[in-house]
C-alpha positions as YAML, in Angstrom:
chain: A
units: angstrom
residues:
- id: 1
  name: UNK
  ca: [-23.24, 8.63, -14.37]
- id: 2
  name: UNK
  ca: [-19.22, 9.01, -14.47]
- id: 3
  name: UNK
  ca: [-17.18, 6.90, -13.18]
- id: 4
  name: UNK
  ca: [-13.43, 6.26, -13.21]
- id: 5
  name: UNK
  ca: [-11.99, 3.36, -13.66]
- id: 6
  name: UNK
  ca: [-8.17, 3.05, -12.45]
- id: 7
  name: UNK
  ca: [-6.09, -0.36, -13.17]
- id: 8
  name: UNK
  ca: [-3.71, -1.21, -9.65]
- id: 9
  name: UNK
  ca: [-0.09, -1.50, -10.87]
- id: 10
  name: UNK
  ca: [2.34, -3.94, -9.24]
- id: 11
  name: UNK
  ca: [-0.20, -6.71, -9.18]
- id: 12
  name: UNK
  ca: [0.24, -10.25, -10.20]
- id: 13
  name: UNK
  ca: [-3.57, -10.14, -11.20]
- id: 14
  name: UNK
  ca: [-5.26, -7.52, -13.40]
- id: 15
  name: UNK
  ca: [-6.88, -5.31, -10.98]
- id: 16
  name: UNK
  ca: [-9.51, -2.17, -11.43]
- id: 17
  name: UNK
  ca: [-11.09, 0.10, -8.80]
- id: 18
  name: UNK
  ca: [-14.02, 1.60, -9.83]
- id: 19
  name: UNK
  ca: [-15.18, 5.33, -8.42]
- id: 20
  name: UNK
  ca: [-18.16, 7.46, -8.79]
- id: 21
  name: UNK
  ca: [-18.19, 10.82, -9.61]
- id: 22
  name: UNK
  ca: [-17.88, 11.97, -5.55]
- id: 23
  name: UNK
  ca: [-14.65, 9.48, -5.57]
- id: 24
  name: UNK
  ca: [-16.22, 6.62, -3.50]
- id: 25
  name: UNK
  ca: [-15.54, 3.30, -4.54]
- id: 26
  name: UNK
  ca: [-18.31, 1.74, -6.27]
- id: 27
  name: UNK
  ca: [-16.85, -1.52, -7.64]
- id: 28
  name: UNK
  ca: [-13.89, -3.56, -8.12]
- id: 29
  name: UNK
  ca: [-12.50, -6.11, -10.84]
- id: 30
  name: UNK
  ca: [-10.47, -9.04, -10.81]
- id: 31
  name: UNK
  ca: [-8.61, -11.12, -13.07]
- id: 32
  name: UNK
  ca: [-8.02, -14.84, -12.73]
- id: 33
  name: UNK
  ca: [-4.38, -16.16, -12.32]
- id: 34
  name: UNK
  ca: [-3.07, -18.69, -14.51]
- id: 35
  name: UNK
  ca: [-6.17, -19.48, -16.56]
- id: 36
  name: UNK
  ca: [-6.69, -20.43, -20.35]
- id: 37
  name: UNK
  ca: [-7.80, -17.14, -21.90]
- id: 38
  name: UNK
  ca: [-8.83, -13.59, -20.19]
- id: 39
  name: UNK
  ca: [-11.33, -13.86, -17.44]
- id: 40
  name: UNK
  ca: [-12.51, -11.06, -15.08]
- id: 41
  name: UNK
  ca: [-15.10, -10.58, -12.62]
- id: 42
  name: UNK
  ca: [-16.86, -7.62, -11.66]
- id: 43
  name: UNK
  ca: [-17.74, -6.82, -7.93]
- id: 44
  name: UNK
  ca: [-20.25, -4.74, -5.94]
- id: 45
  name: UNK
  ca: [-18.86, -3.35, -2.55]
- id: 46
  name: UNK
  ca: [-20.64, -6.20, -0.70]
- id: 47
  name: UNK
  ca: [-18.26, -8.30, -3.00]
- id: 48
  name: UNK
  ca: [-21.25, -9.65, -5.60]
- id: 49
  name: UNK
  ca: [-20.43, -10.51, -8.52]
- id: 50
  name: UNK
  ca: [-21.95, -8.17, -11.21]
- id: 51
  name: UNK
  ca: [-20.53, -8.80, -14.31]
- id: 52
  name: UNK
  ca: [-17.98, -11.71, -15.96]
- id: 53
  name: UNK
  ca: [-16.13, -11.46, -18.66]
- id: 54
  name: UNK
  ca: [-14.55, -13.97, -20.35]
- id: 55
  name: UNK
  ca: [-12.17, -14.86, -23.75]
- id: 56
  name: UNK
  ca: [-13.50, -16.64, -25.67]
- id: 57
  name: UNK
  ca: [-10.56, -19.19, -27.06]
- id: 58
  name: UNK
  ca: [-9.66, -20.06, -30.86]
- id: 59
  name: UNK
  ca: [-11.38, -17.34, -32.63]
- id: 60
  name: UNK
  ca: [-10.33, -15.30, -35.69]
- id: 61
  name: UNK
  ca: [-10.91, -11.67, -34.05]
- id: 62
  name: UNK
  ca: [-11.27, -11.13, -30.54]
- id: 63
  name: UNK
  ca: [-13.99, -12.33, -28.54]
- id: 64
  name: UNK
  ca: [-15.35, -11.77, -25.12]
- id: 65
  name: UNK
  ca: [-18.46, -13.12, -23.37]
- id: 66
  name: UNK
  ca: [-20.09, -10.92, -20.36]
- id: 67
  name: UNK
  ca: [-22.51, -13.11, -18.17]
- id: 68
  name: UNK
  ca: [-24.69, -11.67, -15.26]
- id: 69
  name: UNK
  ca: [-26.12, -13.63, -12.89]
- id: 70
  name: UNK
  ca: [-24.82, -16.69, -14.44]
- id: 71
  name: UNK
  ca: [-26.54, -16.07, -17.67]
- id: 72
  name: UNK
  ca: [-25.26, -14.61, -20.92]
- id: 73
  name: UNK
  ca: [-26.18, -11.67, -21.81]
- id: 74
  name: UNK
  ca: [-23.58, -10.01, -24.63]
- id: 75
  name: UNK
  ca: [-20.60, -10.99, -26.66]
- id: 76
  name: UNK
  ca: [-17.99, -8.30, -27.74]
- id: 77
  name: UNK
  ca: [-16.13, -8.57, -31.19]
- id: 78
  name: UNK
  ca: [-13.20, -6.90, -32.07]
- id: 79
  name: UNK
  ca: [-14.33, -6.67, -36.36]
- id: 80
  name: UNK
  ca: [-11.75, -6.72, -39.16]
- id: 81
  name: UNK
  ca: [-10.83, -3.65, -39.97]
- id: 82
  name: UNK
  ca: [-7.69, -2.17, -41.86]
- id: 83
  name: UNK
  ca: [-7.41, 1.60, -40.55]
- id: 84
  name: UNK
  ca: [-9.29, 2.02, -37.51]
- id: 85
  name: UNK
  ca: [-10.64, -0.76, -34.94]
- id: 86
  name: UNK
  ca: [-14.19, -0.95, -34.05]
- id: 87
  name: UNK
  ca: [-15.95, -3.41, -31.97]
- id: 88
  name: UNK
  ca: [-19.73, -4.63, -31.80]
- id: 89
  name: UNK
  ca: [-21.63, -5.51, -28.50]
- id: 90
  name: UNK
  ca: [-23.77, -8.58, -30.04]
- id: 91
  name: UNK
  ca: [-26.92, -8.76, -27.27]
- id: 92
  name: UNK
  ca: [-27.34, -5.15, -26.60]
- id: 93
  name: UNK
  ca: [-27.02, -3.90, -30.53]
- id: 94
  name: UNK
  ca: [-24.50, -1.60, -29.63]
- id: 95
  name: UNK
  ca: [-21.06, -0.31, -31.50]
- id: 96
  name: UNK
  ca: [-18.19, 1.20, -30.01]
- id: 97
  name: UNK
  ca: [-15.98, 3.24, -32.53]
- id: 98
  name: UNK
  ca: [-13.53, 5.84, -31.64]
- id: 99
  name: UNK
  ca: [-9.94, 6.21, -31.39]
- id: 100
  name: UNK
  ca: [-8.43, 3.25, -30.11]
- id: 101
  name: UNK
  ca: [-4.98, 4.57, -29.99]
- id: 102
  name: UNK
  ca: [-5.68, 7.71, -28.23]
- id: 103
  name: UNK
  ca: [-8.17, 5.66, -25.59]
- id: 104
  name: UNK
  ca: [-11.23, 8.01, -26.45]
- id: 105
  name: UNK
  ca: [-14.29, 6.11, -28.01]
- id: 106
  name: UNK
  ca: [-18.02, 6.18, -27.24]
- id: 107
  name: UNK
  ca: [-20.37, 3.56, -27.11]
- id: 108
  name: UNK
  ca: [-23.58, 4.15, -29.68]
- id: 109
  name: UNK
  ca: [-27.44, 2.65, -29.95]
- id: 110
  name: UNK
  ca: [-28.17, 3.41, -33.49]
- id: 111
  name: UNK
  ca: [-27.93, 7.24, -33.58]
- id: 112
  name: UNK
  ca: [-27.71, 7.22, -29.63]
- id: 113
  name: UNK
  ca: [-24.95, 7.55, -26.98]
- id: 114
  name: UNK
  ca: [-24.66, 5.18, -24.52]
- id: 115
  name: UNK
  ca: [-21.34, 6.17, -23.17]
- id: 116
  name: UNK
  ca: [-18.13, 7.77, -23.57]
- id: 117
  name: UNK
  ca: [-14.60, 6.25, -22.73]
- id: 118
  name: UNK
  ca: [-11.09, 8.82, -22.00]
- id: 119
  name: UNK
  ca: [-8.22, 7.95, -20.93]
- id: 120
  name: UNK
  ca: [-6.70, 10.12, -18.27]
- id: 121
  name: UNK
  ca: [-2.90, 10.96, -19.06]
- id: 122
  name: UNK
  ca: [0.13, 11.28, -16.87]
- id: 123
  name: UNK
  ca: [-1.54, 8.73, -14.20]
- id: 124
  name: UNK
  ca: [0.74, 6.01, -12.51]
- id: 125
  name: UNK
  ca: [-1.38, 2.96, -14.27]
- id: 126
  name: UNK
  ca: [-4.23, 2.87, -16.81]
- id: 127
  name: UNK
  ca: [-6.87, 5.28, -15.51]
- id: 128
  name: UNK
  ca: [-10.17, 5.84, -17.63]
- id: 129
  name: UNK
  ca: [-13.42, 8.02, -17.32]
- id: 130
  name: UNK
  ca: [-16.67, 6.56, -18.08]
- id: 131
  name: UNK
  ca: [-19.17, 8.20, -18.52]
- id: 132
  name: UNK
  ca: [-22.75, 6.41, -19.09]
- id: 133
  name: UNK
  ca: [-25.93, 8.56, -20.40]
- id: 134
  name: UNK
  ca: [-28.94, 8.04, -18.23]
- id: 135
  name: UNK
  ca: [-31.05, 5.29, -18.56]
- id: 136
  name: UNK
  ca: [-28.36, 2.94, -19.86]
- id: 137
  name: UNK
  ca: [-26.91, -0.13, -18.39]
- id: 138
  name: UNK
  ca: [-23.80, 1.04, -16.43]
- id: 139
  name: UNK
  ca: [-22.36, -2.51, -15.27]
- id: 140
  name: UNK
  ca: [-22.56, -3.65, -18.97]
- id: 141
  name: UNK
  ca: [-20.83, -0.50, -20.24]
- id: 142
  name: UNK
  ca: [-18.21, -0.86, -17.39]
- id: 143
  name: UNK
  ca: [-17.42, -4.66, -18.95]
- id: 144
  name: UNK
  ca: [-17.09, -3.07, -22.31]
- id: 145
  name: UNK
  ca: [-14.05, -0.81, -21.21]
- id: 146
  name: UNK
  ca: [-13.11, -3.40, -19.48]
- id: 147
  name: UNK
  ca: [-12.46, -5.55, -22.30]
- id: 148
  name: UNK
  ca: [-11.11, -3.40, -24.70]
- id: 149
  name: UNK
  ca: [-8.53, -2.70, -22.34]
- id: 150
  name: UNK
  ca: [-7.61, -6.33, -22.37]
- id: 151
  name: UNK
  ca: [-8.05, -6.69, -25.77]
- id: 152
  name: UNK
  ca: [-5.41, -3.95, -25.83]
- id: 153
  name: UNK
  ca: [-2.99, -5.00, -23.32]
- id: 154
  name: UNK
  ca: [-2.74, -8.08, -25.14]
- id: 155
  name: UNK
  ca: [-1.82, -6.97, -28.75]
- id: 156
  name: UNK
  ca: [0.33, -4.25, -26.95]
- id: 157
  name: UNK
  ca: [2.17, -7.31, -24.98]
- id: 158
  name: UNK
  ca: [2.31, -9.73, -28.64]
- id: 159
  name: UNK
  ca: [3.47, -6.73, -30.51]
- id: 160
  name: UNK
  ca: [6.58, -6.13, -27.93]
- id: 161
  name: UNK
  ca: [7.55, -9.69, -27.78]
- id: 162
  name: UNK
  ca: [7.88, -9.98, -31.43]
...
C-alpha cells in the first residue's frame, strides 16, 4: 500500500492529508493547539479517530506514545546515537534506520520490511511517500512518519532559535 502523506502549510495547527495510491484521500491528521507536549490525532474519512500520538514530557531522548482505540499499543524512541539517528517502535519490535537528513528510512521486523519513508522534493510543504509491505499495520506505520516528522520539526525549530 502507498500512500502520500502531505503536511498543509499556512496552518496554525500541524495538519496532514493522507492519499492512496489513486490520489483519494484516505485520512487526515491533526495537531492540538496550545497543549503541553506534541499531540496528534489520526482520522478516517468518517472522521474516527485511528491513531494518537502523543509526547511524552521530561524524557532524556524523544518519546512518543501511539494509542488506538483508547489503548496503548507502541512507544517510539528516538536512541542515543552520535552519527546517525535511529529510532525503536517498543510494542511492535520494530526499528526504523535510514537517513534522517535526506527523509529516506525504512521501517524493519528483524530482517523484514515493513515500510519505506521518501520525502518528495520541490513540494510547497513537507510531502512524504509511504509505502507499507502487505500484511503490515498501515495506521501504525502512518503514526511512525508521523512522529519523526515532529520529532524533526522540533530540533529543526530549537536548532534555529539558538
Amino acid at each position: 500500500m502507498r500512500l502520500l502523506i502531505r503536511q498543509k502549510v499556512f496552518s496554525w495547527r500541524d495538519r496532514f492529508y493522507i492519499l492512496d495510491e489513486q490520489g483519494q484521500n484516505r485520512y487526515y491528521a491533526e495537531s492540538e493547539v496550545f497543549t503541553w507536549g506534541k499531540k496528534l490525532h489520526v482520522f478516517d474519512l468518517d472522521g474516527r479517530e485511528v491513531g494518537y500520538i502523543e509526547q511524552k514530557l521530561f524524557t532524556w531522548m524523544p518519546q512518543y506514545q501511539i494509542c488506538r482505540n483508547g489503548s496503548h499499543v507502541a512507544t517510539i524512541c528516538k536512541e542515543f546515537t552520535f552519527f546517525r539517528p535511529r529510532y525503536r517502535v517498543e510494542g511492535a519490535d520494530w526499528r526504523v534506520e535510514g537517513s534522517f537528513w535526506a527523509h529516506e528510512y525504512a521501517m524493519l521486523a528483524g530482517n523484514r520490511t515493513v515500510a519505506t519513508v521518501a520525502k518528495e522534493w520541490f513540494t510547497w510543504g513537507d510531502c512524504y511517500t509511504l509505502d507499507v509491505e502487505d500484511g503490515w499495520d498501515e495506521v501504525l506505520a502512518l503514526c511512525v512518519v508521523l512522529t519523526i516528522d515532529c520529532v524533526a520539526a522540533q530540533q529543526a525549530a530549537a536548532a534555529s532559535s539558538t
